[in-house]
XYZ file of C-alpha atoms in Angstrom:
454
model
C 59.027 31.724 12.711
C 58.248 27.840 13.790
C 55.636 28.552 15.658
C 53.674 30.866 13.230
C 54.287 28.096 10.146
C 53.044 25.629 12.625
C 50.019 28.038 13.605
C 49.081 28.674 9.647
C 49.413 24.828 9.131
C 47.031 24.113 11.679
C 44.531 26.800 10.449
C 44.776 25.324 6.960
C 44.184 22.030 7.989
C 41.195 23.149 10.335
C 39.843 24.988 7.538
C 39.962 22.071 5.039
C 38.334 19.723 7.300
C 35.445 22.476 7.933
C 35.038 22.786 4.138
C 35.138 19.007 3.683
C 32.678 18.092 6.393
C 30.573 20.869 5.145
C 30.561 19.318 1.501
C 29.778 16.186 3.076
C 27.092 17.217 5.170
C 25.602 19.017 2.416
C 25.433 15.459 0.385
C 24.240 13.889 3.850
C 21.299 16.210 4.188
C 20.236 16.782 0.747
C 17.080 15.100 1.191
C 15.369 13.958 4.316
C 12.940 11.394 4.982
C 10.197 13.832 5.315
C 10.458 14.518 1.572
C 9.823 10.674 0.845
C 7.058 11.129 3.009
C 5.717 14.292 1.040
C 6.266 12.533 -2.290
C 4.530 9.450 -1.073
C 1.636 11.683 0.285
C 1.355 13.031 -3.259
C 1.075 9.799 -4.762
C -1.672 9.002 -2.765
C -3.594 12.289 -3.095
C -3.296 11.721 -7.163
C -4.357 7.817 -6.753
C -7.388 9.351 -4.768
C -8.153 11.995 -7.436
C -7.889 9.601 -10.439
C -10.018 6.945 -8.580
C -7.887 3.906 -8.928
C -9.091 0.802 -7.653
C -7.447 -0.777 -4.480
C -5.605 -2.969 -6.331
C -4.334 -0.748 -8.932
C -3.403 1.550 -6.228
C -1.287 -1.230 -4.777
C 0.563 -1.612 -8.058
C 1.389 1.864 -8.127
C 2.808 2.115 -4.708
C 5.003 -1.082 -5.145
C 6.685 -0.054 -8.176
C 7.352 3.593 -7.179
C 8.515 2.484 -3.418
C 10.832 -0.059 -5.074
C 12.315 2.631 -7.532
C 13.390 4.421 -4.689
C 14.885 1.635 -2.456
C 17.103 0.195 -5.533
C 18.880 3.392 -6.187
C 19.684 3.814 -2.241
C 20.401 0.311 -1.496
C 22.694 -0.122 -4.530
C 24.666 2.547 -2.549
C 24.549 1.377 0.834
C 26.829 -0.900 2.577
C 24.069 -2.530 4.738
C 20.735 -2.498 2.874
C 20.681 -5.023 -0.226
C 18.880 -4.486 -3.312
C 15.993 -6.669 -4.084
C 17.474 -7.524 -7.531
C 17.072 -11.245 -7.930
C 14.714 -11.562 -5.018
C 11.550 -10.236 -6.661
C 9.760 -11.996 -9.843
C 11.599 -11.405 -13.207
C 13.395 -8.375 -11.738
C 17.188 -8.136 -12.702
C 18.013 -5.139 -10.989
C 18.833 -1.500 -12.099
C 22.069 -0.337 -13.488
C 24.919 1.365 -11.786
C 25.742 5.164 -12.381
C 28.463 5.705 -14.630
C 29.039 9.330 -13.327
C 29.004 10.816 -9.824
C 25.399 11.140 -8.562
C 23.781 11.728 -5.087
C 21.822 8.737 -4.212
C 19.229 10.348 -2.338
C 18.185 12.831 -4.989
C 18.220 10.115 -7.762
C 16.105 7.906 -5.169
C 13.427 10.533 -4.838
C 13.395 11.516 -8.376
C 13.002 7.774 -9.533
C 9.871 7.161 -7.057
C 8.492 10.448 -8.787
C 9.217 9.323 -12.290
C 7.530 5.882 -11.935
C 4.801 7.011 -9.640
C 3.931 9.672 -12.650
C 4.088 7.358 -14.944
C 1.702 5.012 -13.526
C -1.300 7.700 -12.916
C -3.523 9.678 -14.995
C -2.887 13.058 -13.593
C 0.706 13.767 -14.629
C 0.441 17.525 -13.900
C -0.243 17.190 -10.574
C 2.878 15.105 -9.986
C 5.075 17.416 -12.232
C 3.911 20.427 -9.845
C 5.437 18.632 -6.918
C 8.420 17.901 -8.558
C 9.243 21.174 -9.766
C 8.808 22.788 -6.551
C 10.833 19.980 -4.976
C 13.689 20.489 -7.525
C 13.788 24.087 -6.933
C 13.844 23.360 -3.226
C 17.191 21.050 -3.505
C 18.856 23.411 -5.832
C 18.534 26.387 -3.358
C 20.310 24.338 -0.921
C 23.477 24.668 -2.675
C 23.933 21.092 -4.533
C 26.442 20.790 -7.025
C 24.563 21.481 -10.213
C 26.710 18.714 -12.257
C 25.946 16.055 -9.499
C 22.306 17.190 -9.454
C 22.012 16.693 -13.231
C 23.688 13.523 -13.317
C 21.388 12.159 -10.402
C 18.384 13.232 -12.471
C 19.711 11.616 -15.487
C 20.308 8.391 -13.524
C 16.831 8.486 -12.169
C 15.508 8.632 -15.568
C 17.421 5.611 -16.272
C 16.295 3.669 -13.251
C 12.411 4.613 -13.811
C 12.876 3.474 -17.489
C 14.140 0.019 -16.262
C 11.561 -0.375 -13.353
C 8.887 0.547 -15.897
C 10.111 -1.976 -18.531
C 9.723 -4.486 -15.926
C 6.543 -3.408 -14.994
C 5.398 -3.360 -18.443
C 5.614 -7.315 -18.435
C 3.553 -7.852 -15.070
C 0.283 -8.686 -17.747
C -1.491 -5.325 -16.315
C -1.892 -3.943 -19.928
C -3.016 -7.293 -21.178
C -5.718 -7.335 -18.488
C -7.057 -3.719 -19.611
C -8.754 -5.641 -22.778
C -10.018 -8.497 -21.349
C -13.651 -9.380 -20.849
C -15.790 -8.107 -17.979
C -17.047 -10.225 -15.395
C -19.701 -12.537 -16.370
C -22.862 -12.629 -14.009
C -24.635 -15.976 -13.562
C -27.864 -17.269 -12.512
C -26.853 -19.230 -9.682
C -28.499 -18.018 -6.336
C -25.050 -17.836 -4.681
C -23.171 -15.894 -7.209
C -22.220 -12.173 -6.812
C -24.656 -9.796 -8.272
C -23.732 -5.746 -8.516
C -25.295 -3.847 -5.440
C -26.788 -0.451 -4.854
C -26.867 2.266 -5.256
C -24.626 2.238 -8.291
C -24.709 -1.289 -9.388
C -21.289 -1.464 -10.866
C -19.991 -4.044 -12.437
C -17.157 -6.045 -10.887
C -13.683 -4.373 -10.898
C -10.532 -6.384 -12.159
C -12.165 -9.913 -12.578
C -8.502 -10.862 -14.129
C -6.510 -9.535 -11.337
C -5.267 -12.958 -10.541
C -3.154 -12.926 -13.752
C -0.896 -10.150 -12.733
C 2.506 -11.288 -11.706
C 3.170 -11.008 -8.016
C 5.999 -9.377 -6.692
C 7.159 -12.180 -4.237
C 4.600 -14.823 -4.251
C 5.132 -17.893 -6.665
C 1.719 -17.246 -8.086
C -1.749 -16.264 -7.345
C -3.065 -19.392 -6.120
C 0.161 -20.172 -3.650
C -2.262 -19.523 -0.773
C -5.787 -20.504 -1.265
C -7.955 -20.218 1.941
C -10.632 -22.861 2.713
C -13.794 -22.854 0.628
C -16.402 -20.384 2.036
C -19.579 -21.786 3.851
C -21.917 -23.570 1.251
C -25.047 -21.067 0.537
C -28.294 -22.064 1.919
C -31.502 -20.313 2.826
C -32.373 -22.712 5.340
C -32.962 -21.072 8.542
C -31.199 -23.785 10.307
C -27.843 -24.080 7.849
C -24.464 -22.145 9.020
C -24.845 -19.851 5.882
C -27.874 -18.580 7.124
C -26.714 -17.844 10.611
C -23.652 -16.303 8.798
C -26.133 -14.013 7.061
C -28.299 -13.305 10.276
C -24.887 -12.271 12.064
C -24.361 -9.382 9.540
C -28.026 -8.117 9.613
C -27.985 -7.930 13.592
C -24.558 -6.477 13.793
C -26.103 -3.477 11.705
C -29.237 -3.570 13.411
C -27.665 -3.435 16.867
C -24.817 -1.495 16.264
C -23.515 1.322 18.520
C -21.497 4.454 17.735
C -17.771 3.007 18.552
C -18.670 0.116 16.017
C -20.017 2.797 13.318
C -16.873 4.798 14.062
C -14.672 1.599 13.260
C -16.667 0.867 10.115
C -16.317 4.325 8.801
C -12.830 4.829 9.950
C -11.799 1.705 7.584
C -14.013 2.139 4.935
C -11.297 3.208 2.265
C -13.690 2.871 -0.333
C -12.967 4.796 -3.458
C -16.165 4.066 -5.236
C -18.735 5.291 -2.662
C -21.472 6.779 -4.734
C -24.175 9.803 -3.662
C -27.542 9.607 -4.607
C -29.549 12.861 -4.343
C -32.876 12.745 -6.078
C -31.900 11.983 -9.843
C -28.257 13.094 -9.253
C -25.578 10.441 -8.551
C -22.237 11.795 -7.560
C -18.867 10.320 -6.085
C -17.096 10.750 -2.926
C -13.570 10.406 -3.445
C -11.735 8.199 -0.503
C -8.206 6.678 0.064
C -7.852 3.283 -0.667
C -7.252 0.528 2.128
C -3.642 0.168 0.689
C -3.284 3.900 0.636
C -4.237 4.162 4.518
C -1.894 1.492 5.157
C 0.966 3.363 3.281
C -0.046 6.170 5.674
C 0.414 4.184 8.588
C 3.940 3.422 7.205
C 4.663 7.444 7.259
C 3.545 7.474 10.727
C 5.567 4.661 11.743
C 8.750 5.901 10.239
C 8.298 9.245 11.972
C 7.944 7.965 15.306
C 10.834 5.519 14.785
C 13.182 8.686 13.400
C 13.471 6.369 10.180
C 16.657 7.207 7.927
C 15.830 7.408 4.288
C 16.634 4.343 3.232
C 14.660 2.485 6.259
C 11.546 4.595 4.977
C 12.251 3.477 1.666
C 12.372 -0.053 2.729
C 9.162 0.350 4.921
C 7.360 1.434 1.932
C 8.505 -1.153 -0.421
C 7.912 -4.019 2.080
C 4.605 -2.707 3.078
C 3.448 -2.069 -0.715
C 4.834 -5.583 -2.031
C 3.038 -7.115 1.054
C -0.602 -5.462 0.339
C 0.027 -5.835 -3.574
C 0.479 -9.447 -3.542
C -2.136 -10.199 -0.778
C -4.443 -8.505 -3.338
C -3.491 -10.641 -6.271
C -4.022 -13.524 -3.957
C -7.501 -12.346 -2.688
C -8.827 -11.437 -5.990
C -7.874 -14.872 -7.027
C -10.339 -16.176 -4.822
C -12.960 -13.679 -4.922
C -13.900 -14.620 -8.507
C -13.153 -18.125 -7.903
C -15.558 -18.450 -5.124
C -18.059 -15.378 -6.536
C -19.943 -15.202 -3.380
C -22.980 -13.182 -3.101
C -22.731 -10.133 -0.805
C -25.064 -10.145 2.494
C -26.638 -6.932 1.228
C -28.046 -8.957 -1.854
C -29.241 -12.014 0.315
C -30.602 -9.635 3.317
C -32.775 -7.796 0.783
C -34.024 -10.324 -1.369
C -34.763 -13.084 1.544
C -34.968 -11.066 4.692
C -35.487 -7.562 4.703
C -35.715 -5.406 1.658
C -35.369 -2.460 3.642
C -32.221 -3.213 5.294
C -29.081 -1.215 4.407
C -25.481 -1.628 5.309
C -23.647 1.089 7.383
C -20.832 1.049 4.537
C -21.426 1.034 0.916
C -20.755 -2.784 -0.289
C -17.736 -2.633 -2.681
C -18.196 -3.872 -6.544
C -16.513 -7.296 -6.474
C -17.389 -10.690 -4.992
C -17.540 -11.117 -1.380
C -15.052 -13.927 -0.316
C -12.566 -13.506 1.123
C -12.267 -9.954 2.795
C -9.624 -7.741 0.873
C -9.196 -5.347 4.048
C -8.553 -8.629 6.240
C -6.025 -9.986 3.701
C -4.123 -6.927 2.948
C -4.250 -5.474 6.592
C -2.873 -8.699 8.169
C -0.218 -8.768 5.542
C 0.874 -5.086 5.922
C 0.857 -5.562 9.807
C 3.258 -8.336 9.389
C 5.614 -6.277 7.215
C 5.288 -3.156 9.663
C 5.782 -5.612 12.936
C 8.983 -7.032 11.328
C 10.488 -3.418 10.945
C 9.332 -1.696 13.907
C 8.455 -4.378 16.348
C 5.416 -5.942 18.203
C 4.430 -3.309 20.804
C 4.521 0.052 18.487
C 2.161 2.241 19.569
C 0.560 4.720 17.244
C -2.070 7.420 16.560
C -3.471 6.612 12.910
C -4.338 10.484 11.541
C -4.358 8.674 8.095
C -7.971 9.686 7.850
C -8.028 13.216 8.978
C -7.687 14.466 5.713
C -11.040 12.720 4.884
C -12.950 14.061 7.835
C -12.332 11.142 10.312
C -11.018 11.483 14.014
C -7.711 9.810 14.972
C -7.561 6.526 16.477
C -4.940 4.898 18.525
C -3.381 1.324 18.677
C -0.792 -0.465 20.839
C 0.588 -2.703 17.606
C 0.068 -2.968 13.825
C -1.541 -6.637 14.546
C -4.341 -5.016 17.000
C -5.064 -2.372 13.969
C -5.482 -4.883 11.465
C -7.585 -6.999 13.436
C -10.087 -3.883 13.916
C -9.562 -3.147 10.156
C -10.939 -6.507 9.457
C -13.651 -6.731 12.048
C -14.548 -3.409 10.585
C -16.359 -5.280 7.637
C -18.725 -6.926 10.046
C -19.637 -3.876 11.683
C -19.958 -2.129 8.393
C -22.524 -4.747 7.093
C -20.551 -5.918 3.803
C -18.634 -9.375 4.888
C -19.778 -12.515 6.699
C -17.262 -13.711 9.018
C -15.828 -16.720 7.446
C -14.424 -14.024 4.848
C -12.891 -11.972 7.621
C -11.459 -14.615 9.542
C -9.899 -16.604 6.835
C -9.081 -13.471 5.264
C -6.848 -12.617 8.499
C -5.401 -16.219 8.259
C -4.334 -15.754 4.396
C -2.866 -12.373 4.981
C -0.774 -13.379 7.698
C 0.745 -16.488 5.725
C 1.296 -14.343 2.949
C 2.997 -11.492 5.011
C 5.023 -14.335 6.848
C 6.052 -15.664 3.471
C 7.217 -12.121 2.106
C 9.250 -11.258 5.187
C 10.766 -14.508 5.414
C 11.552 -14.619 1.638
C 13.070 -11.109 1.141
C 16.387 -10.265 2.674
C 16.799 -6.709 2.748
C 20.413 -6.598 4.350
C 23.983 -7.414 2.781
C 24.444 -9.456 5.993
C 21.450 -10.606 7.841
C 20.858 -8.358 10.834
C 19.053 -9.389 14.499
C 15.603 -9.727 13.926
C 12.311 -9.134 15.423
C 10.676 -11.316 13.025
C 6.922 -12.153 13.989
C 5.438 -15.593 12.826
C 1.783 -16.485 13.107
C 2.584 -19.036 15.924
C 3.250 -15.857 18.431
C 0.544 -13.497 17.068
C -2.248 -13.137 19.522
């Protein structure tokens, strides 16, 4: 009898532990990192569809990524929330009911992303399918609904914070005024679009103290004297396009990332929708997370840190663009050197100095190097869905350097804009990596400072 009692007790305990483990496992595996990557891709697809400008796209990526990270970090013993670290951000409230943080995180990311785009229906289709999939895994209905309700609360807090960053106010501000100064920017063919986001320096940064915290040295003084430094820089662009080769053309096209490309056929003009430069680096972030087998919260951290770095680099870059207001190579060359010369890439609609690609790529590379290390080989397939082949890199820094020089190959930037863009982007990335602490207790770091980047 004692033996049978012992056996029954042992079986009961074993079954109890199995049920408990299964229940715990259900909660643990409810949301996989790939689901976050898929949601970020959906946000990118909608950004491309809605043709958001690169700075605005970076803002969307930042707030939606922060929403997901804040939910997860609030329920994690290692990762620390960003409340009190980002400008004017006091954090999000704790839940009052039992929730599943991973579900709430993705739903928060979705709700914020949906609120910041135009095509809400495309976001809603994704969300409906995702929620049905989660429910089919046997998630407790009450906990599931609690998680959705908490996500709604978090999203409202994030959006209220976003509502105070001056974005709305800049929607009604004046357009960029053109001048008669020979060195000032003018609209470029084929669409001759007005300058985008001339007041972007008024947008509140996430980590920088202000838009002018990092000011690059002034661009080379404008001069049409054939012996001047500026003229030499113009001819460098002219010759780069004239003497290009297949590899350089491929590099230029791979990093084009211009959502404003206009095509002209006779009297018909139509746009080709493309990913933004920030969207390209968010795609690289996804690739890095997958290669690293990053957890859900590390993936959220990677998206948040990369997006914040890109966003603040754009604010800083746009501050300089409309301060120096420098004319594009295409305008100078067509007017004074060769009226038939055309750049390989279509010139984007805003002033030349500094190079936005150089700045945001350098900042993003610093963020990703901080998380995944210096010697991180990856195959960049981000542009495959836009008809371009993959390219391989042995580090994020090398990828960012190629992105920067692609602007010379494409014929749209002088070298000072590229070199000083790299310098400023790395300074911004280094500052943000040093300022933001994602860990409750500081972990050993593979932090990369500008002094040891080669």
